[in-house]
Coordinates of C-alpha atoms in Angstrom, one line a residue:
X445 CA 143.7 79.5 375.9
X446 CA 144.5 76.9 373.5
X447 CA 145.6 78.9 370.5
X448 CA 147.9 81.1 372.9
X449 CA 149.0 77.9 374.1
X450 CA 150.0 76.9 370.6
X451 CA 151.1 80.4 369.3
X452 CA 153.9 80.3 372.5
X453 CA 154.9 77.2 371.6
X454 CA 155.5 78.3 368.0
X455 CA 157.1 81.7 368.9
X456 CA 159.6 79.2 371.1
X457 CA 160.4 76.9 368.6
X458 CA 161.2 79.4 366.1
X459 CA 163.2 81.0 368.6
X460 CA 165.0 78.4 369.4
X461 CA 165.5 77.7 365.3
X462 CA 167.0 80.8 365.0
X463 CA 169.7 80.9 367.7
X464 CA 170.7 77.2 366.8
X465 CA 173.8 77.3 365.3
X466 CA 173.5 76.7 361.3
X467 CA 174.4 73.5 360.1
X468 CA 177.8 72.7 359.1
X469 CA 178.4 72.5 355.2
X470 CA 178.9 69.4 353.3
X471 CA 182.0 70.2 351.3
X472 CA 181.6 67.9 348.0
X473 CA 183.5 69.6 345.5
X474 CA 183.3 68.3 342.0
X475 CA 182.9 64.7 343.1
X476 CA 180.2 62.1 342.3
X477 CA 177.7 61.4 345.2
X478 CA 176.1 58.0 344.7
X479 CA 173.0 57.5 346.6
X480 CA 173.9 54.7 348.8
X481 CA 173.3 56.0 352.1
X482 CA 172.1 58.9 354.0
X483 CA 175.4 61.4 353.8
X484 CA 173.8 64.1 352.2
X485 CA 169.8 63.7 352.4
X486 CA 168.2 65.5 355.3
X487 CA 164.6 65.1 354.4
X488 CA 162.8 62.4 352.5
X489 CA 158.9 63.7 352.4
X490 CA 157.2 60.3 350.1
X491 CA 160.4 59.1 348.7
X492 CA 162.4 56.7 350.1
X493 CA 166.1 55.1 349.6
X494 CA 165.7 51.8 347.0
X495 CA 167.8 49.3 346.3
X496 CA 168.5 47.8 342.7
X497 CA 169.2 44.2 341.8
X498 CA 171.6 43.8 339.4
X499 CA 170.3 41.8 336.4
X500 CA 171.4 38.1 335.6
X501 CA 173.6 38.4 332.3
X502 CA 174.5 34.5 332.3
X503 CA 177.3 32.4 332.7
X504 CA 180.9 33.9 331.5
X505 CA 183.6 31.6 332.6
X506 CA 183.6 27.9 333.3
X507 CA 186.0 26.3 336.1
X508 CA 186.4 23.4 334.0
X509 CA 190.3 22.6 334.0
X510 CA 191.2 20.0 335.7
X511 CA 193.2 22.0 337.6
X512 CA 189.9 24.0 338.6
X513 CA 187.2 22.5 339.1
X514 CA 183.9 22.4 341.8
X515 CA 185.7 24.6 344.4
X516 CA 187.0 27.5 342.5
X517 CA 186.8 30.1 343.9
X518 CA 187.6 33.8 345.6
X519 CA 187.5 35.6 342.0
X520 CA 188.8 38.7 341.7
X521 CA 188.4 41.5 338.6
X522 CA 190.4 43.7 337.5
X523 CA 190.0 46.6 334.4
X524 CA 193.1 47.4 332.8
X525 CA 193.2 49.9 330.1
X526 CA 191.3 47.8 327.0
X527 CA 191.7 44.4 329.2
X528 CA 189.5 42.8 331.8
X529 CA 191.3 40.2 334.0
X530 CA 190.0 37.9 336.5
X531 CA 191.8 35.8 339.1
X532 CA 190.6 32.9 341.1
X533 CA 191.7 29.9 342.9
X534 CA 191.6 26.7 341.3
X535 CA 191.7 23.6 343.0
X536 CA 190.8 20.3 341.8
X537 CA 190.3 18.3 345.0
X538 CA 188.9 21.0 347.0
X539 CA 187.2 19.4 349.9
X540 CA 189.4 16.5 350.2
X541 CA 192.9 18.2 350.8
X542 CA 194.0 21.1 353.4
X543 CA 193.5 24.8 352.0
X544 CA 197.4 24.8 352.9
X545 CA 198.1 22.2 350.9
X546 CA 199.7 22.7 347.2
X547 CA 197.0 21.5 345.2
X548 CA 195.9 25.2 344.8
X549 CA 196.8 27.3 342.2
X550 CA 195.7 30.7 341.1
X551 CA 194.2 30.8 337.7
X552 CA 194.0 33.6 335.1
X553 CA 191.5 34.8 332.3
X554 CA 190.9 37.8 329.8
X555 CA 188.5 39.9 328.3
X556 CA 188.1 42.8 326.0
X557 CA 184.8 43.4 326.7
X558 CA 183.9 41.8 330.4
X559 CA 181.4 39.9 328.8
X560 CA 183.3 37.2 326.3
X561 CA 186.5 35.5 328.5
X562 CA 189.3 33.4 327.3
X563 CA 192.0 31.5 329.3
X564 CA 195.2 32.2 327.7
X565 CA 197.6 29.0 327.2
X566 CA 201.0 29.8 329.4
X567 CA 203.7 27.9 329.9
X568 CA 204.3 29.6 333.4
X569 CA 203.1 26.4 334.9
X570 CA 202.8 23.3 333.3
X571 CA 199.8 20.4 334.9
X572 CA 197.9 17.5 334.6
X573 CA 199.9 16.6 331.3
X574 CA 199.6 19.7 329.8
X575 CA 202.8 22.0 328.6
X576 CA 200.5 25.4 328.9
X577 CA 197.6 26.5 331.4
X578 CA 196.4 29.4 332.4
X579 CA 198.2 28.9 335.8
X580 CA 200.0 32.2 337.2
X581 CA 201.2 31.2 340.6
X582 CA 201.4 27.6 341.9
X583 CA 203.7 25.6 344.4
X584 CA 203.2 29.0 346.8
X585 CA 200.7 27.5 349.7
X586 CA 199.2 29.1 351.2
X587 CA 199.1 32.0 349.3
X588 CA 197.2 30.2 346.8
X589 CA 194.3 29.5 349.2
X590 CA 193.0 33.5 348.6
X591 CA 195.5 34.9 346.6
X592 CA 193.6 38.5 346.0
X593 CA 195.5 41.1 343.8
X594 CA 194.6 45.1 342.9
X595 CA 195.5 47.6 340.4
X596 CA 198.0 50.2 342.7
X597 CA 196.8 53.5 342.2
X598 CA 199.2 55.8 343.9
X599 CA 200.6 58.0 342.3
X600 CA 204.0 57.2 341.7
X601 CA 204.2 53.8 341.9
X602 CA 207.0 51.5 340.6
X603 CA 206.0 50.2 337.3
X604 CA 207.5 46.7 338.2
X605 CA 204.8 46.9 341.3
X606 CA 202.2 48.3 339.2
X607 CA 200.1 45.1 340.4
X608 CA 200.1 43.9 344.1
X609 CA 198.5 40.9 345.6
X610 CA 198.3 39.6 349.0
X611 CA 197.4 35.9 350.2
X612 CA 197.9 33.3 352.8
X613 CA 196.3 31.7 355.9
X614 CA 196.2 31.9 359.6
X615 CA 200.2 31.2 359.9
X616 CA 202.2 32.3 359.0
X617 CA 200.3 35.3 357.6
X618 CA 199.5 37.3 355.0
X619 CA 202.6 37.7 352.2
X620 CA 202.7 40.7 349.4
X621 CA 203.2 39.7 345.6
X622 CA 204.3 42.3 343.1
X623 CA 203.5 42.2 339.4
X624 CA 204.4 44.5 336.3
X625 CA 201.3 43.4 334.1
X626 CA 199.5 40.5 336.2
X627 CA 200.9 38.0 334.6
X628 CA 204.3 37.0 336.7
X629 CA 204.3 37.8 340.3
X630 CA 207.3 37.8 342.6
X631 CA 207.0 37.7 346.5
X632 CA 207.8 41.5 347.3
X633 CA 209.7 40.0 350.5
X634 CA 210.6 36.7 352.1
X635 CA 208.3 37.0 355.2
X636 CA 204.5 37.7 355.7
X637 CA 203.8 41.7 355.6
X638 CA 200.7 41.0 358.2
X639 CA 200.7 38.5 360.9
X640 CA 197.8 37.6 363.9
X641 CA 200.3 39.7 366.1
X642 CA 200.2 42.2 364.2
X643 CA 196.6 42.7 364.1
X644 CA 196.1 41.6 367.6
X645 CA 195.3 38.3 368.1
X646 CA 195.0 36.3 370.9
X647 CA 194.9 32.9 371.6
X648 CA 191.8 32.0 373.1
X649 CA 189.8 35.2 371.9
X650 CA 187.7 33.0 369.3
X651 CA 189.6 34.6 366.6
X652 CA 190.1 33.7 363.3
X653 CA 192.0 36.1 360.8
X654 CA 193.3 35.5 357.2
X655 CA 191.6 32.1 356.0
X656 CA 189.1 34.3 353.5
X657 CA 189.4 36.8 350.8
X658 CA 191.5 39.1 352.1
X659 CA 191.1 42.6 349.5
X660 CA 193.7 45.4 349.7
X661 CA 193.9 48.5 347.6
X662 CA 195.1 52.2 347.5
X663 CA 192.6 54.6 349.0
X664 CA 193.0 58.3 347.4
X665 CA 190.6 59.3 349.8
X666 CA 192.6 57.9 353.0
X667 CA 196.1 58.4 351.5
X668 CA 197.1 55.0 352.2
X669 CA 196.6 50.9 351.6
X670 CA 193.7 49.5 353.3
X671 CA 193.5 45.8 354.0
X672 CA 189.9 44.3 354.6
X673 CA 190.1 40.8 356.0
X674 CA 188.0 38.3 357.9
X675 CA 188.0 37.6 361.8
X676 CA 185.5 35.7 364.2
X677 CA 183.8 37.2 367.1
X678 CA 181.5 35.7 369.3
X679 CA 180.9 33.1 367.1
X680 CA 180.1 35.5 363.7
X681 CA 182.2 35.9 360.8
X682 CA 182.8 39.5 361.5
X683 CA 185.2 42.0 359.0
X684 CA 188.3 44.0 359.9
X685 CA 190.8 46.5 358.3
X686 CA 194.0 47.3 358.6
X687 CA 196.1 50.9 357.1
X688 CA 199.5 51.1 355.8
X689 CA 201.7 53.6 354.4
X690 CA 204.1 51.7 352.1
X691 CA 202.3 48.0 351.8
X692 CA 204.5 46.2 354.0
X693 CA 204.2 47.7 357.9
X694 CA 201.0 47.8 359.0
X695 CA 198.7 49.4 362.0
X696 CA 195.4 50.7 363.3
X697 CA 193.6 47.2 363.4
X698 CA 189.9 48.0 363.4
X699 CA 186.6 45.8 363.9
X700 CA 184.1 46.9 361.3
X701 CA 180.7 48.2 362.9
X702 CA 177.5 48.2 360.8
X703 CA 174.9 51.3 360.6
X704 CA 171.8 51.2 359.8
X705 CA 170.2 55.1 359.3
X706 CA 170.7 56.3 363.2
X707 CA 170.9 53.3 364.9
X708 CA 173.2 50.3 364.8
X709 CA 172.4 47.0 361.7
X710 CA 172.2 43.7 362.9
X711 CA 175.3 41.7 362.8
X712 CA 175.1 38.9 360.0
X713 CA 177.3 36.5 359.1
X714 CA 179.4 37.7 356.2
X715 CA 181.7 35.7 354.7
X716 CA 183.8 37.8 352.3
X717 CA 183.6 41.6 352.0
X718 CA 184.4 42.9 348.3
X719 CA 185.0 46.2 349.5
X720 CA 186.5 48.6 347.2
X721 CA 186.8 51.9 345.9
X722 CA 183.6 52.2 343.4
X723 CA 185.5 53.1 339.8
X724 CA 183.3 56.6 339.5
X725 CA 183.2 57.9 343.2
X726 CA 186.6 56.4 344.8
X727 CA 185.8 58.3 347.8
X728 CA 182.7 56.1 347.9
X729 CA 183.9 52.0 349.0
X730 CA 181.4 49.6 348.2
X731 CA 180.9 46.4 349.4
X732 CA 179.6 43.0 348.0
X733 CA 179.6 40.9 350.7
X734 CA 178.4 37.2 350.7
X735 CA 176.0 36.9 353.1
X736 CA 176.5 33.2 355.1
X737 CA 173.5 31.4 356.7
X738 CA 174.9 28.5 358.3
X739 CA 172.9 25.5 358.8
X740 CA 169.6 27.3 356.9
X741 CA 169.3 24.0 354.7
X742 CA 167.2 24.4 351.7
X743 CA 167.3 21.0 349.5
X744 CA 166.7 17.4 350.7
X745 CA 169.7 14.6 350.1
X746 CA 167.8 13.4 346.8
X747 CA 168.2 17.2 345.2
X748 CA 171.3 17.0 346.6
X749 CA 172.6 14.5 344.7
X750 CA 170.6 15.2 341.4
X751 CA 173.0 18.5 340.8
X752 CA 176.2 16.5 341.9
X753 CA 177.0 19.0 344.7
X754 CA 179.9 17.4 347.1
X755 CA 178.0 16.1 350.5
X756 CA 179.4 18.6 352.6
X757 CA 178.1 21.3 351.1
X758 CA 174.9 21.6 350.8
X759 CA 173.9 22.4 354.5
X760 CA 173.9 25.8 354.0
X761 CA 172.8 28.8 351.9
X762 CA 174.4 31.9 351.2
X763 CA 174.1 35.4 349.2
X764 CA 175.4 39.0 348.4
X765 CA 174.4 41.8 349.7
X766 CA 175.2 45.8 349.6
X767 CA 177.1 47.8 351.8
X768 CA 179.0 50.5 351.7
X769 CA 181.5 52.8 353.7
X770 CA 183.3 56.4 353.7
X771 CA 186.5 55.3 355.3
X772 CA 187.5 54.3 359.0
X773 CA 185.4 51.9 361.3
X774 CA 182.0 52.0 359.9
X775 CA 179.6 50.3 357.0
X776 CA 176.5 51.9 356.4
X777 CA 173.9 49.0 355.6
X778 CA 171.1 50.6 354.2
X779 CA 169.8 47.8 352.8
X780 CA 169.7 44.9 354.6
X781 CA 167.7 42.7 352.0
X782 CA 169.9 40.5 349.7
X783 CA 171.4 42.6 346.6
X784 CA 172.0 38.9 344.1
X785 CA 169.2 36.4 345.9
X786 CA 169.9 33.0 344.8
X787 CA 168.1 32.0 341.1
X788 CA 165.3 29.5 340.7
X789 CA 166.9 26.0 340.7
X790 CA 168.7 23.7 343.3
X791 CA 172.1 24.7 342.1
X792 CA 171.4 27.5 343.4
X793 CA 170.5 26.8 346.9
X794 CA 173.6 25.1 348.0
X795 CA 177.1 26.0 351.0
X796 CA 179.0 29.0 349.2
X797 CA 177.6 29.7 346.0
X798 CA 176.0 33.1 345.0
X799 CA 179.7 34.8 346.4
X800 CA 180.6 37.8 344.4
X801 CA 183.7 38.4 343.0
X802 CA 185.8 41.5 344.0
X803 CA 185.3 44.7 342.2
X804 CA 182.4 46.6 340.1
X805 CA 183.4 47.4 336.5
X806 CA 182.0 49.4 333.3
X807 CA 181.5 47.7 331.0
X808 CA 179.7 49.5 328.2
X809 CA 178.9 53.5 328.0
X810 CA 176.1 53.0 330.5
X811 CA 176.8 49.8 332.1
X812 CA 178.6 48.0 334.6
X813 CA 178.9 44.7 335.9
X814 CA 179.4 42.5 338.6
X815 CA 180.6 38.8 338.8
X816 CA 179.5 36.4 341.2
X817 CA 180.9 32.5 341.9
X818 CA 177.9 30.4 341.2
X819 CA 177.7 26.3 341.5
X820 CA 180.2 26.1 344.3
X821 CA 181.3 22.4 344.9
X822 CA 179.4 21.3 341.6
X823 CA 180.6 19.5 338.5
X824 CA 179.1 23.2 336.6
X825 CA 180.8 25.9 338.7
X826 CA 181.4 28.7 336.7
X827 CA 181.5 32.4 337.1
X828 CA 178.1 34.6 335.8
X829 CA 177.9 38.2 334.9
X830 CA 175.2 40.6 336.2
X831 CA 174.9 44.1 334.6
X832 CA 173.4 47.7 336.5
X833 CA 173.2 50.9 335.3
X834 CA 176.3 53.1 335.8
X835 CA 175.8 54.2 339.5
X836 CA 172.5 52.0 339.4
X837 CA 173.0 50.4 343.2
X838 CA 170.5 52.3 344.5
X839 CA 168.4 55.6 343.8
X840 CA 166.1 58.1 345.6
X841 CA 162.9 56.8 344.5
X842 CA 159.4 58.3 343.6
X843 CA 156.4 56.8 343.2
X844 CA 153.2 57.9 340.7
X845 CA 152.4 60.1 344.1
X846 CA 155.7 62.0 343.9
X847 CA 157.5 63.5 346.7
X848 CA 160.5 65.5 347.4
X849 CA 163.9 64.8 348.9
X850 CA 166.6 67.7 350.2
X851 CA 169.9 67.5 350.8
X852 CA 172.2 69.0 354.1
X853 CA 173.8 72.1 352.8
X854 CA 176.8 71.6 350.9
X855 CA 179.2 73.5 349.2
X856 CA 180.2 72.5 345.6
X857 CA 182.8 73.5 342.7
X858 CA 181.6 74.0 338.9
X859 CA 179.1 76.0 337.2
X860 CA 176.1 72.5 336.2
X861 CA 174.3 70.0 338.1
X862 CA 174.8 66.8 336.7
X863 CA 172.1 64.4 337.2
X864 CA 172.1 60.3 336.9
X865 CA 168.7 59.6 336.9
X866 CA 165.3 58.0 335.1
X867 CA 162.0 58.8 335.0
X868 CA 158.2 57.4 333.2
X869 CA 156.9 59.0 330.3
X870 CA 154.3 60.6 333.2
X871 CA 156.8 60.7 335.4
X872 CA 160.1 64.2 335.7
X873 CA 162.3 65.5 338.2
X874 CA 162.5 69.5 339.1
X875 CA 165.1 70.5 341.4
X876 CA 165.3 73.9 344.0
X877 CA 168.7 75.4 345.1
X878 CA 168.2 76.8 348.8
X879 CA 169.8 78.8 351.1
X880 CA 170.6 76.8 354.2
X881 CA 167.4 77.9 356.0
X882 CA 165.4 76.5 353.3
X883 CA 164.4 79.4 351.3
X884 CA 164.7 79.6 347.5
X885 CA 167.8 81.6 346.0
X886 CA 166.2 84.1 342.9
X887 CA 166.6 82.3 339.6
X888 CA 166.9 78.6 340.5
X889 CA 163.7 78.1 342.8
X890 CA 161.5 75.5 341.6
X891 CA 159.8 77.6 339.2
X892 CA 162.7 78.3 337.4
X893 CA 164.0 74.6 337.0
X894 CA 163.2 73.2 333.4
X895 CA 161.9 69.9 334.5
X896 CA 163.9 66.6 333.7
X897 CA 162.6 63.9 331.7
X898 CA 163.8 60.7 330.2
X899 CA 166.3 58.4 331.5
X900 CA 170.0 59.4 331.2
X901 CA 173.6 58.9 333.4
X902 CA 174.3 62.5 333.0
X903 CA 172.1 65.8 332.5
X904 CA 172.6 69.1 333.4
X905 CA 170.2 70.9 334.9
X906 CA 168.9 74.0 333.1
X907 CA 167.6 77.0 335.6
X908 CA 165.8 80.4 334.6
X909 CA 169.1 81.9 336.4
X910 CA 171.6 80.5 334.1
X911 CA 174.5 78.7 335.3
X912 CA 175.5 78.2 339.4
X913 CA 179.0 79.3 339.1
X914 CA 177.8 82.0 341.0
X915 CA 176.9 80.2 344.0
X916 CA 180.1 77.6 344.1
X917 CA 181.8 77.7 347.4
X918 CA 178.7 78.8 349.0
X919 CA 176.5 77.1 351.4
X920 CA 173.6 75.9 349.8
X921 CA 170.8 73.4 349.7
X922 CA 169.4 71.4 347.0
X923 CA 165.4 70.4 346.7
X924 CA 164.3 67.5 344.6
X925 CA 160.9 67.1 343.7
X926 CA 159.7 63.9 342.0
X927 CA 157.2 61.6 340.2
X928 CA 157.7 58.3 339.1
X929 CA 161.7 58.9 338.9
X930 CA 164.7 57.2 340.8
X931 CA 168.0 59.4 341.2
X932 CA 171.0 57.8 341.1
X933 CA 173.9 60.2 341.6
X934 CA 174.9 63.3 341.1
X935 CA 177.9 66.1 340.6
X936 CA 178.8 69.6 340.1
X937 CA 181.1 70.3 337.2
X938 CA 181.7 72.9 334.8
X939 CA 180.5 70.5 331.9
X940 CA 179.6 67.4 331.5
X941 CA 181.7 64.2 330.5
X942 CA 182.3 64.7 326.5
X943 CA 181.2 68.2 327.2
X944 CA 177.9 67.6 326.2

């Protein structure tokens, strides 16, 4: 009775299988897929999603001007052509005066690597004595406050607006800056492009909008400038965004939800969100948000004082962690663990240090970096570098064990798999392209995949059946088995970069 019990109940089940409609089709094209979420794995069977700290490169760029100093801050990085540039708020007597108040400037370095930085002597703004600085913008509170500025991307942007910017405080608003090499901004109009009206504020509501970094940039994806900026709710430091067509009107205010897998993430604190398009997957916007854990004090009033931190800060810690998001309302936190933990050592452990700087860049042929605002409201505040792998956030991860990971169906352009992975000398990756109910398509099952060894950002993947030109456009699925390997990324194309 029992095993016609369970032979009905299997005869139902694949009955219902079979009249369920099929899946709908990832579309991915050629693009990179980066495996920071969930968007195209359907089954994990002993391998799981993994996080990867980015490793501490040192410290690249001391806020030691006068017309620095302890509470530098809101850094911002940009890659331009053979140049690196970084932006950040200097302000000598941070903590004494208003963030309104003049005293801020927005400073300036450069880099031909991202790794060495010089401040270049200008005569833009003369301080403190001193005929050349490496002042930008000054006398412009309170833009200065969080001035934030990005490379514009759409395509056919004026070259005299090549470089935007926005910045400002609670009133009156966010104003727009315009740039032709990020170097000498202008005001692109006399009045603030984004207001609390605008983005629906309401006295009394408990919010607060504009007083952090507030990140703009051109989304190819989206077709349009998106503005991520910083609002309270119920007592949280919550993140918003805001579209616009042109850069100066803007709509669709949105509060940011968090996702964790199916179910909702726990709402943190998070003090500035980094979020941008990530340089080798633009459809992909990654996040570096500083994490905020007010009142979790760490170090007594002696250790305090040993590291010369300013009184008022040092009553709370903070750090960085990873999110990331594929347009509109949502952030998928994955991880929920800290991406840059604060470093051994009291400096370390102190109110708004360990923020990241805006933007991810390469930096070397398999590297890229990210900087992070360390020392806040100490005499040695400086900015530090930390290095990944190209597409190195995260991976699909197999132990010594192994196990096996497979994607939704998708549809893809090209005639290679590229792969961005690493494996032990024990350890290889083998990869199966299905038909959408799972079974193996003649010439690319397992059997016919020429396993994958070593550690490389891009491979193709080399199948008894040749090349998959044959299958673009169709549906199809994509079966991983692993041991001791991480997968990082991968696209379809019909060679790879170099055409190697």
């Amino acid at each position: 009775m029992k095993r016609l019990l369970a032979t009905t109940l299997l005869y139902l089940s694949a009955t219902l299988i079979s009249q369920a409609a099929p899946p709908e089709a990832v579309e991915i094209g050629s693009r990179r897929e980066v495996f920071l979420d969930h968007y195209l794995i359907d089954v994990l069977k002993h391998v799981e999603l993994m996080m990867h700290r980015p490793v501490d490169r040192g410290a690249v760029l001391a806020f030691d001007e006068s017309w620095e100093g302890p509470f530098s801050g809101y850094a911002t990085i940009l890659h331009a052509g053979e140049t690196y540039q970084a932006y950040y708020r200097g302000t000598g007597q941070g903590g004494v005066k208003k963030d309104t108040d003049d005293h801020q400037v927005v400073c300036y370095a450069e880099s031909r690597d991202g790794v060495h930085w010089t401040k270049p002597s200008l005569s833009l703004f003369p301080r403190d004595g001193k005929a050349t600085t490496n002042i930008v913008l000054a006398d412009a509170a309170p833009v200065t406050h969080n001035f934030c500025p990005f490379l514009d991307s759409r395509p056919g942007v004026k070259p005299e607006e090549k470089y935007k910017a926005v910045g400002g405080y609670h009133e009156p608003g966010l104003s727009a800056f315009v740039s032709p090499d990020g170097v000498h901004w202008k005001r692109l109009q006399d009045r603030p492009v984004l207001t609390r009206q605008d983005v629906g504020f309401h006295e009394g509501d408990g919010s607060i909008v504009f007083d952090s970094q507030n990140v703009a940039f051109w989304s190819a994806a989206e077709q349009r400038y998106l503005l991520y900026y910083r609002v309270y709710r119920a007592g949280k430091r919550r993140i918003a965004r805001v579209e616009s067509d042109d850069f100066i009107t803007w709509k669709n205010p949105t509060l940011m939800e968090y996702r964790r897998g199916d179910e909702a993430a726990p709402v943190e604190q998070l003090y500035t969100s980094q979020t941008h398009p990530y340089f080798r997957a633009p459809h992909i916007y990654v996040a570096t948000a500083a994490r905020f854990m007010q009142g979790r004090r760490v170090l007594t009033k002696a250790q305090a004082e040993s590291i010369g931190v300013n009184p008022a800060y040092f009553n709370d810690v903070s750090d960085a962690v990873l999110m990331s998001s594929r347009g509109g309302g949502l952030y998928d936190r994955t991880f929920m663990e800290a991406f840059v933990a604060p470093g051994v050592g009291a400096e370390n452990w102190t109110s708004r240090t360990n923020y990241p700087a805006l933007n991810v860049v390469q930096t070397g042929p398999h590297e890229m970096s990210l900087y992070v605002n360390q020392n806040y409201g100490q005499p040695t505040s400086h900015l530090r570098r930390y290095s990944l792998r190209l597409d190195g956030f995260a991976s699909v991860h197999a132990d010594y064990d192994g196990g096996e990971m497979v994607t939704k169906p998708l549809t893809f352009r090209g005639s290679k798999l590229l792969l961005n992975f690493a494996t032990s000398a024990a350890g290889g990756v083998k990869v199966e392209v299905q038909r959408p109910d799972g079974t193996p398509i003649p010439g690319f099952a397992l059997a016919d995949c020429h396993e994958l060894i070593g550690n490389e950002v891009e491979r193709a993947v080399g199948f008894a059946g040749g090349d998959l030109d044959g299958l673009a456009g169709q549906p199809v699925r994509l079966r991983f088995v692993m041991k001791d390997a991480d997968l990082f990324s991968l696209r379809f194309a019909a060679e790879p970069e170099g055409g190697k």
